[in-house]
Amino acid sequence: MNSHKLYFNWSSGKDSALALYYLMQNKQYSIEKLLTSMNSHYNRISMHGVHRKVYNAQVKSIGIPAMTIELPENTDMELYEQKLSEVIQTLKEENFTHCGFGDIFLQDLRNYREKQLQPFNITPVFPLWGRETRELVYKFLELGFKTIIVSAMDSHVNSDFVGQIIDKSLINALPKHVDPCGENGEFHTFCFDGPIFQYPIEIKTGEKIHKTYTTQNDGNSDKKTGVWYCDILLNKET
């Protein structure tokens, strides 16, 4: 039986890494591309803030060809969806039939992904779906993965949180309202070692910065969100 040709929605973080690991064990799928949204102005992964150089080192170690959705400095949903549709069309023309995601329990997000793929007749695959998040992060660590916190919402944690490598003691010390996998957007990570990599990505932490974002809340009032970032650098520039 032939494997389904699959591309993976790669964020660079731990949930993506674990979902990709499970898909790599599944002979139903042939994973032939990683897809990542990139802010072209800053040369950084959208949401996570990881620099393109570090991302390139990561995907090189994974060994799967990668492509990016290139986005401008300020992107609205209309432009994002247009760019995404163009990329999915290209992937469809390359005979991809399935797309993998690292989502765990956000039903609205799953519905959105399914809706985006439906016109292209591409099947979404969610290998982590419905799993208990504390169980997942423990399994992630048990498998030998290593990941560092690169961004976090200031409404949940302080600046000391970013730049830390996740271990069981850190997970157990999280405030009760913070999901152990950060599934509600509380924090994002960069995975630099584990069974999906051919070799570890040698990294070090850089400066920490704070940014405030303003979005429309229910179309009437502005909502401000504060985010801490910790820059991740390569130990050796290549």
CSV table of C-alpha atoms in Angstrom, one decimal:
chain,number,residue,atom,x,y,z
A,1,MET,CA,0.0,0.0,0.0
A,2,ASN,CA,1.3,3.4,-1.0
A,3,SER,CA,1.9,6.0,1.8
A,4,HIS,CA,-0.1,9.3,1.7
A,5,LYS,CA,2.1,12.2,0.7
A,6,LEU,CA,1.9,14.6,3.7
A,7,TYR,CA,3.3,18.1,4.5
A,8,PHE,CA,3.5,19.2,8.1
A,9,ASN,CA,2.5,22.5,9.6
A,10,TRP,CA,5.8,23.2,11.5
A,11,SER,CA,6.0,25.8,14.2
A,12,SER,CA,9.5,24.8,15.5
A,13,GLY,CA,8.1,24.1,19.0
A,14,LYS,CA,7.5,21.1,21.1
A,15,ASP,CA,3.9,20.1,20.1
A,16,SER,CA,5.0,20.2,16.4
A,17,ALA,CA,8.0,18.1,17.2
A,18,LEU,CA,6.0,15.5,19.1
A,19,ALA,CA,3.3,15.3,16.4
A,20,LEU,CA,5.9,15.0,13.7
A,21,TYR,CA,7.6,12.2,15.7
A,22,TYR,CA,4.4,10.2,15.8
A,23,LEU,CA,3.7,10.8,12.1
A,24,MET,CA,7.2,9.6,11.3
A,25,GLN,CA,6.4,6.3,13.1
A,26,ASN,CA,3.2,5.9,11.1
A,27,LYS,CA,3.9,4.1,7.8
A,28,GLN,CA,0.6,5.4,6.3
A,29,TYR,CA,2.3,8.7,5.7
A,30,SER,CA,5.3,9.9,3.7
A,31,ILE,CA,6.3,13.3,5.2
A,32,GLU,CA,8.0,15.3,2.5
A,33,LYS,CA,7.7,18.9,3.4
A,34,LEU,CA,7.6,21.2,6.5
A,35,LEU,CA,5.6,24.4,6.2
A,36,THR,CA,6.2,27.5,8.5
A,37,SER,CA,4.8,31.0,8.6
A,38,MET,CA,7.7,33.5,8.5
A,39,ASN,CA,7.6,37.3,9.2
A,40,SER,CA,9.8,38.5,6.3
A,41,HIS,CA,10.3,42.0,7.8
A,42,TYR,CA,12.0,40.6,11.0
A,43,ASN,CA,13.1,37.3,9.4
A,44,ARG,CA,11.5,35.5,12.3
A,45,ILE,CA,8.9,32.7,12.8
A,46,SER,CA,5.4,34.2,13.3
A,47,MET,CA,4.3,34.0,16.9
A,48,HIS,CA,7.4,32.3,18.2
A,49,GLY,CA,9.9,35.0,17.2
A,50,VAL,CA,12.7,32.5,16.4
A,51,HIS,CA,15.2,33.9,13.8
A,52,ARG,CA,15.3,32.4,10.3
A,53,LYS,CA,19.0,31.4,10.8
A,54,VAL,CA,18.0,29.3,13.8
A,55,TYR,CA,15.0,27.9,12.0
A,56,ASN,CA,17.2,26.9,9.0
A,57,ALA,CA,19.6,25.1,11.3
A,58,GLN,CA,16.7,23.2,12.9
A,59,VAL,CA,15.1,22.0,9.7
A,60,LYS,CA,18.5,21.0,8.3
A,61,SER,CA,18.9,18.7,11.3
A,62,ILE,CA,15.4,17.2,10.8
A,63,GLY,CA,16.3,16.6,7.2
A,64,ILE,CA,12.9,17.2,5.6
A,65,PRO,CA,12.6,19.9,2.9
A,66,ALA,CA,11.0,23.1,4.2
A,67,MET,CA,9.1,26.0,2.8
A,68,THR,CA,7.8,29.2,4.3
A,69,ILE,CA,4.7,31.4,4.0
A,70,GLU,CA,6.4,34.8,3.7
A,71,LEU,CA,4.3,37.5,5.5
A,72,PRO,CA,4.9,41.3,5.8
A,73,GLU,CA,5.5,43.1,9.1
A,74,ASN,CA,1.8,43.7,9.8
A,75,THR,CA,-0.5,40.9,8.6
A,76,ASP,CA,-4.3,40.7,8.8
A,77,MET,CA,-6.3,37.5,8.5
A,78,GLU,CA,-7.3,38.3,4.9
A,79,LEU,CA,-3.8,38.6,3.7
A,80,TYR,CA,-2.7,35.5,5.7
A,81,GLU,CA,-5.4,33.4,4.3
A,82,GLN,CA,-4.6,34.6,0.8
A,83,LYS,CA,-0.9,33.7,1.2
A,84,LEU,CA,-1.8,30.4,2.8
A,85,SER,CA,-4.2,29.5,0.0
A,86,GLU,CA,-1.5,30.2,-2.6
A,87,VAL,CA,0.9,27.9,-0.8
A,88,ILE,CA,-1.7,25.1,-0.4
A,89,GLN,CA,-2.5,25.3,-4.1
A,90,THR,CA,1.2,24.8,-4.9
A,91,LEU,CA,1.4,21.8,-2.5
A,92,LYS,CA,-1.8,20.4,-4.1
A,93,GLU,CA,-0.1,20.7,-7.5
A,94,GLU,CA,2.9,18.8,-6.0
A,95,ASN,CA,0.4,15.9,-5.2
A,96,PHE,CA,0.3,16.3,-1.5
A,97,THR,CA,-2.9,14.8,-0.1
A,98,HIS,CA,-2.5,15.2,3.7
A,99,CYS,CA,-1.4,17.9,6.1
A,100,GLY,CA,-0.2,17.3,9.7
A,101,PHE,CA,-0.8,19.5,12.7
A,102,GLY,CA,0.3,19.6,16.4
A,103,ASP,CA,-3.0,20.9,17.8
A,104,ILE,CA,-4.3,19.2,20.9
A,105,PHE,CA,-7.8,20.4,22.0
A,106,LEU,CA,-8.8,23.8,20.5
A,107,GLN,CA,-11.9,22.8,18.5
A,108,ASP,CA,-12.3,26.3,16.8
A,109,LEU,CA,-8.7,26.1,15.5
A,110,ARG,CA,-9.2,22.5,14.2
A,111,ASN,CA,-12.5,23.6,12.5
A,112,TYR,CA,-10.6,26.5,10.9
A,113,ARG,CA,-7.8,24.3,9.6
A,114,GLU,CA,-10.3,21.8,8.1
A,115,LYS,CA,-12.2,24.6,6.4
A,116,GLN,CA,-9.0,26.0,4.9
A,117,LEU,CA,-8.0,22.6,3.4
A,118,GLN,CA,-11.5,21.5,2.3
A,119,PRO,CA,-11.5,23.3,-1.1
A,120,PHE,CA,-8.2,21.6,-2.0
A,121,ASN,CA,-9.3,18.1,-0.9
A,122,ILE,CA,-6.4,17.8,1.4
A,123,THR,CA,-7.0,15.8,4.6
A,124,PRO,CA,-5.8,17.2,7.9
A,125,VAL,CA,-4.2,14.8,10.4
A,126,PHE,CA,-4.0,15.6,14.2
A,127,PRO,CA,-1.9,12.9,15.9
A,128,LEU,CA,-2.0,14.6,19.3
A,129,TRP,CA,-5.7,15.4,19.3
A,130,GLY,CA,-7.6,14.7,22.5
A,131,ARG,CA,-4.6,13.7,24.6
A,132,GLU,CA,-4.2,15.0,28.1
A,133,THR,CA,-1.6,17.9,27.9
A,134,ARG,CA,0.4,17.0,31.0
A,135,GLU,CA,0.7,13.4,29.8
A,136,LEU,CA,1.9,14.7,26.4
A,137,VAL,CA,4.6,17.0,27.8
A,138,TYR,CA,5.9,14.2,30.1
A,139,LYS,CA,6.0,11.8,27.1
A,140,PHE,CA,7.8,14.5,25.1
A,141,LEU,CA,10.5,14.7,27.8
A,142,GLU,CA,10.6,10.9,28.2
A,143,LEU,CA,11.4,10.5,24.5
A,144,GLY,CA,14.5,12.7,24.9
A,145,PHE,CA,13.2,15.9,23.4
A,146,LYS,CA,14.6,19.2,24.6
A,147,THR,CA,12.9,22.5,24.1
A,148,ILE,CA,13.3,26.1,25.3
A,149,ILE,CA,10.6,28.7,26.0
A,150,VAL,CA,11.0,31.5,23.5
A,151,SER,CA,7.9,33.6,24.1
A,152,ALA,CA,5.1,33.9,26.8
A,153,MET,CA,2.2,36.1,27.6
A,154,ASP,CA,2.9,38.5,30.4
A,155,SER,CA,-0.6,37.9,31.9
A,156,HIS,CA,0.5,34.4,32.8
A,157,VAL,CA,4.2,34.5,33.7
A,158,ASN,CA,7.1,37.0,34.2
A,159,SER,CA,10.3,37.5,32.2
A,160,ASP,CA,12.2,34.8,34.1
A,161,PHE,CA,10.0,32.2,32.4
A,162,VAL,CA,11.3,32.8,28.9
A,163,GLY,CA,14.7,31.4,28.1
A,164,GLN,CA,14.2,28.4,30.3
A,165,ILE,CA,14.5,24.8,29.1
A,166,ILE,CA,11.4,22.8,29.9
A,167,ASP,CA,11.7,19.9,32.4
A,168,LYS,CA,9.3,18.2,34.8
A,169,SER,CA,10.0,20.6,37.7
A,170,LEU,CA,9.2,23.6,35.5
A,171,ILE,CA,5.9,22.1,34.3
A,172,ASN,CA,4.9,21.2,37.9
A,173,ALA,CA,5.7,24.8,38.9
A,174,LEU,CA,3.4,26.4,36.3
A,175,PRO,CA,0.4,28.4,37.6
A,176,LYS,CA,-2.7,26.2,37.6
A,177,HIS,CA,-4.4,28.4,34.9
A,178,VAL,CA,-1.5,27.8,32.5
A,179,ASP,CA,-1.9,24.7,30.3
A,180,PRO,CA,1.2,22.4,30.6
A,181,CYS,CA,1.6,22.5,26.8
A,182,GLY,CA,0.7,26.2,26.4
A,183,GLU,CA,-2.2,25.1,24.2
A,184,ASN,CA,-4.1,28.3,24.8
A,185,GLY,CA,-1.2,30.4,23.6
A,186,GLU,CA,0.3,31.0,27.1
A,187,PHE,CA,3.8,30.2,25.8
A,188,HIS,CA,5.7,29.0,22.8
A,189,THR,CA,8.9,26.9,22.5
A,190,PHE,CA,11.8,26.0,20.2
A,191,CYS,CA,12.8,22.4,20.0
A,192,PHE,CA,16.5,21.8,19.6
A,193,ASP,CA,17.1,18.1,20.3
A,194,GLY,CA,15.3,14.8,20.2
A,195,PRO,CA,14.5,11.7,18.2
A,196,ILE,CA,13.4,13.6,15.0
A,197,PHE,CA,16.8,15.3,14.8
A,198,GLN,CA,20.0,13.9,13.2
A,199,TYR,CA,22.0,16.0,15.7
A,200,PRO,CA,21.3,18.6,18.4
A,201,ILE,CA,21.0,22.3,17.4
A,202,GLU,CA,23.7,24.1,19.4
A,203,ILE,CA,22.0,27.2,20.8
A,204,LYS,CA,22.4,29.9,23.5
A,205,THR,CA,20.0,32.6,24.8
A,206,GLY,CA,20.2,36.2,23.8
A,207,GLU,CA,18.4,39.3,25.0
A,208,LYS,CA,14.8,39.4,26.4
A,209,ILE,CA,12.4,42.0,25.1
A,210,HIS,CA,8.7,42.8,25.8
A,211,LYS,CA,6.2,43.8,23.1
A,212,THR,CA,2.6,44.9,23.4
A,213,TYR,CA,0.1,44.0,20.7
A,214,THR,CA,-3.2,45.7,20.1
A,215,THR,CA,-6.1,43.9,18.5
A,216,GLN,CA,-9.8,44.5,18.1
A,217,ASN,CA,-11.9,43.0,20.8
A,218,ASP,CA,-15.4,42.1,19.6
A,219,GLY,CA,-15.1,44.8,17.0
A,220,ASN,CA,-15.6,47.6,19.5
A,221,SER,CA,-12.7,48.1,21.9
A,222,ASP,CA,-9.0,47.6,21.6
A,223,LYS,CA,-7.4,44.6,23.4
A,224,LYS,CA,-3.8,44.8,24.5
A,225,THR,CA,-1.7,41.7,24.9
A,226,GLY,CA,1.9,41.8,26.3
A,227,VAL,CA,4.4,39.2,25.3
A,228,TRP,CA,7.9,38.4,26.6
A,229,TYR,CA,10.4,37.1,24.0
A,230,CYS,CA,13.8,35.5,24.5
A,231,ASP,CA,16.1,35.6,21.5
A,232,ILE,CA,17.7,32.3,20.6
A,233,LEU,CA,21.1,32.3,18.9
A,234,LEU,CA,23.3,29.7,17.3
A,235,ASN,CA,26.5,28.9,19.2
A,236,LYS,CA,28.3,28.9,16.0
A,237,GLU,CA,27.2,30.9,12.9
A,238,THR,CA,27.3,28.7,9.8
